XYZ file of N, CA and C in Angstrom:
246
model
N 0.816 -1.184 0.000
C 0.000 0.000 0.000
C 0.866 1.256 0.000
N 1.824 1.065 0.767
C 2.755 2.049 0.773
C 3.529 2.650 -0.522
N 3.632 1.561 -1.153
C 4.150 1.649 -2.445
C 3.770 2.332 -3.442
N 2.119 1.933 -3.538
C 1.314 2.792 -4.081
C 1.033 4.156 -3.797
N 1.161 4.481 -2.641
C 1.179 5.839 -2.282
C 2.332 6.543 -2.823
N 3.402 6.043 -2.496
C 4.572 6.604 -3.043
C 4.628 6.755 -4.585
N 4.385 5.610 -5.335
C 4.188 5.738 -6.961
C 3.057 7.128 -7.270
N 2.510 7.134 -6.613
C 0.741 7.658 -6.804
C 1.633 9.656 -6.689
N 2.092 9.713 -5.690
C 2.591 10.803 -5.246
C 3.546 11.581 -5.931
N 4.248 9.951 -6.430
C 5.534 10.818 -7.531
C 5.167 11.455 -8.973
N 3.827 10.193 -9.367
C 3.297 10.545 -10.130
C 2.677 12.412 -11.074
N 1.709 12.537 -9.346
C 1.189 14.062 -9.096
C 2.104 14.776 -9.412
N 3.320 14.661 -8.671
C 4.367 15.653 -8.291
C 5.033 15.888 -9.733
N 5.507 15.011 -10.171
C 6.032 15.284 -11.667
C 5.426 15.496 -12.743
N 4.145 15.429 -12.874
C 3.354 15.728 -13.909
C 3.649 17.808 -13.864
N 3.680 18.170 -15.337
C 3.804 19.234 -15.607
C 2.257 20.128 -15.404
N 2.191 21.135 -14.962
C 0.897 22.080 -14.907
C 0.421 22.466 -16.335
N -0.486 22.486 -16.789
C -0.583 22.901 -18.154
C -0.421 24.169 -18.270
N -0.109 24.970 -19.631
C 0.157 26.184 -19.606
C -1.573 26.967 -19.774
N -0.910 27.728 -19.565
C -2.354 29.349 -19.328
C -2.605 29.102 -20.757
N -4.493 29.135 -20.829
C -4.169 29.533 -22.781
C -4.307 30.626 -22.676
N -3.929 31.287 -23.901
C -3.711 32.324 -24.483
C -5.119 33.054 -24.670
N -4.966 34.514 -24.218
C -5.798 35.258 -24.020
C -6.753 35.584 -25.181
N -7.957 35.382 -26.109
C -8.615 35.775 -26.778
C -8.490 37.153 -27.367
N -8.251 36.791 -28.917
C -8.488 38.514 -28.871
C -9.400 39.306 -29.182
N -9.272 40.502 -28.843
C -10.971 41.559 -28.633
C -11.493 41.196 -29.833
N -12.617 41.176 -29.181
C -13.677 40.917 -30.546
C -14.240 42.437 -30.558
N -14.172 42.137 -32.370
C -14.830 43.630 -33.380
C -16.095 43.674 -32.921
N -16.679 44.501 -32.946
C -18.271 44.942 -33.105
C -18.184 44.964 -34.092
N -19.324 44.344 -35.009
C -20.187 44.036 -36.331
C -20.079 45.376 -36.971
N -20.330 47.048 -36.269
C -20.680 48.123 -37.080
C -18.791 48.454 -37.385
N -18.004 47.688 -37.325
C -16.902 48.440 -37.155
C -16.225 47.210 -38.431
N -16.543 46.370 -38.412
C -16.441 45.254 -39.292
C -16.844 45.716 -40.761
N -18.270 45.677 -40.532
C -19.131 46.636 -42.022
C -18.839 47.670 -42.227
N -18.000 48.800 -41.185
C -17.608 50.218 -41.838
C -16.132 49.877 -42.451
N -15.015 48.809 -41.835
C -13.880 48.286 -42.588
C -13.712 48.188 -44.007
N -14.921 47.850 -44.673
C -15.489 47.186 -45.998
C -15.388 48.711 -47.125
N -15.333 48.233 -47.958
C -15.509 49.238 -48.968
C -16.569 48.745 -49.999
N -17.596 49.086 -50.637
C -18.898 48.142 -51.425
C -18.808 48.990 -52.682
N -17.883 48.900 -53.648
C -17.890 49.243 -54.925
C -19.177 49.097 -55.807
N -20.151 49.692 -56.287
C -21.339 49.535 -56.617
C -21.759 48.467 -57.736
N -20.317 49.292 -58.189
C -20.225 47.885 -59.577
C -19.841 46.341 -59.707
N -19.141 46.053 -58.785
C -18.596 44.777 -57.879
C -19.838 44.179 -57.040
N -20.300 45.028 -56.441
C -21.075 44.724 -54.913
C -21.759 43.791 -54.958
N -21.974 42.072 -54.749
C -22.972 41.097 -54.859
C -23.675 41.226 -53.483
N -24.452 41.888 -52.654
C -25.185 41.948 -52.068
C -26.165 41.907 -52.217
N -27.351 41.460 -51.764
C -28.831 41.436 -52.388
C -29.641 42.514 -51.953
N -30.063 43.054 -53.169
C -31.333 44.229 -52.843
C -32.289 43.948 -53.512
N -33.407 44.093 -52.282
C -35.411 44.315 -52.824
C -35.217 45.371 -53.156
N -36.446 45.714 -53.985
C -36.865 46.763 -54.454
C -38.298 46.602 -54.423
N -39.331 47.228 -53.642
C -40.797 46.741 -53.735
C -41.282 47.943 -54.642
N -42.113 47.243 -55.850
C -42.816 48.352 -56.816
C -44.377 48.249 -56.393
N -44.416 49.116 -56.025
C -46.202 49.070 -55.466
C -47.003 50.431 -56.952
N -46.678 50.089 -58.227
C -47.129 50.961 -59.035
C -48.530 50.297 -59.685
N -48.525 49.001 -59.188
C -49.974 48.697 -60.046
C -51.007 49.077 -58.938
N -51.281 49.581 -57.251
C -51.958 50.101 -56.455
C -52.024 49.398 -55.734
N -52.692 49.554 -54.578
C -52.217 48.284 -53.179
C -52.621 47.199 -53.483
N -52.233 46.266 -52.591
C -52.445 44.812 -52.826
C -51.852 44.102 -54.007
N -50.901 44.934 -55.011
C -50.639 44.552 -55.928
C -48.974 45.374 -56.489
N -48.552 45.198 -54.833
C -46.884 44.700 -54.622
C -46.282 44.169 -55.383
N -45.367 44.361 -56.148
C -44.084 43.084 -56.466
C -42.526 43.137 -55.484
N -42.094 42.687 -55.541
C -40.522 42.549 -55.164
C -39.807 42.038 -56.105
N -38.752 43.015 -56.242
C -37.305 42.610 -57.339
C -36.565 42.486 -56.392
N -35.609 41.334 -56.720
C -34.160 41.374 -55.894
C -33.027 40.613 -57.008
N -31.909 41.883 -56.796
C -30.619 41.177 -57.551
C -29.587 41.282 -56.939
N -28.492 41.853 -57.358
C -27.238 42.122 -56.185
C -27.238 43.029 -57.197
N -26.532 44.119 -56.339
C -26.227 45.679 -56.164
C -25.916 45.769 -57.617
N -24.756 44.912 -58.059
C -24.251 45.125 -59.026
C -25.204 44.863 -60.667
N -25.921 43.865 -60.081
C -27.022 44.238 -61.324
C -28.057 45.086 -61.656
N -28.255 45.770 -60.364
C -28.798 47.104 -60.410
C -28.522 48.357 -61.168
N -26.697 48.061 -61.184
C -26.006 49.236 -61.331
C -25.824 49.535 -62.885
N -25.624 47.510 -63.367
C -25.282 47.290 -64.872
C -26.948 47.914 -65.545
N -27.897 47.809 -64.672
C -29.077 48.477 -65.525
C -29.525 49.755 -65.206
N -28.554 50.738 -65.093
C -28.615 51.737 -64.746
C -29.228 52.371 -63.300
N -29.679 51.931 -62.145
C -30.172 52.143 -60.732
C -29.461 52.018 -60.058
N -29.126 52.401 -58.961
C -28.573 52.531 -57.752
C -29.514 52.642 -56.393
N -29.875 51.800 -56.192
C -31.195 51.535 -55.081
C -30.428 51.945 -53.901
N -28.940 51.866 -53.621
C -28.563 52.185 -52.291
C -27.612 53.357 -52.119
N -27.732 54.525 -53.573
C -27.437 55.507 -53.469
C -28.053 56.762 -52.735
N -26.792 57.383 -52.228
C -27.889 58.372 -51.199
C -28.328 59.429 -52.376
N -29.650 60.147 -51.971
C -29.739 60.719 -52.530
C -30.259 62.148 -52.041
N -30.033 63.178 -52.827
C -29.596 64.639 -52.194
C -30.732 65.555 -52.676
């Protein structure tokens, strides 16, 4: 029994501590991520609706393409405008 204690003990004793992990690093906020970005209009594959409500209510459509096919047909749906 003794023996075992002693094996058991040397065991503990020599086993190495694991190291610290390594500290995480700061996480971005999302608005700081999306302001990083640059969205070239002509490039831009993002998807945009466009709801045409010209035939009178109840008679909605929705278009959606990416930015950039907007742009190749002359619109800019996510241009500011002045």
């Amino acid at each position: 029994m003794t023996i075992i204690a002693i094996a058991t003990a040397a065991l503990l004793l020599g086993a190495a501590p694991e190291p610290a992990p390594a500290p995480a690093p700061a996480p971005t906020a999302p608005a700081e991520r999306f302001a990083e970005r640059s969205f070239e209009p002509a490039t831009d594959q993002r998807r945009v609706c466009v709801i045409d409500t010209i035939g009178g209510p109840g008679m909605a459509r929705r278009y959606c393409q990416s930015r950039a096919d907007w742009v190749a047909q002359g619109t800019d749906p996510l241009a500011i405008r002045q």
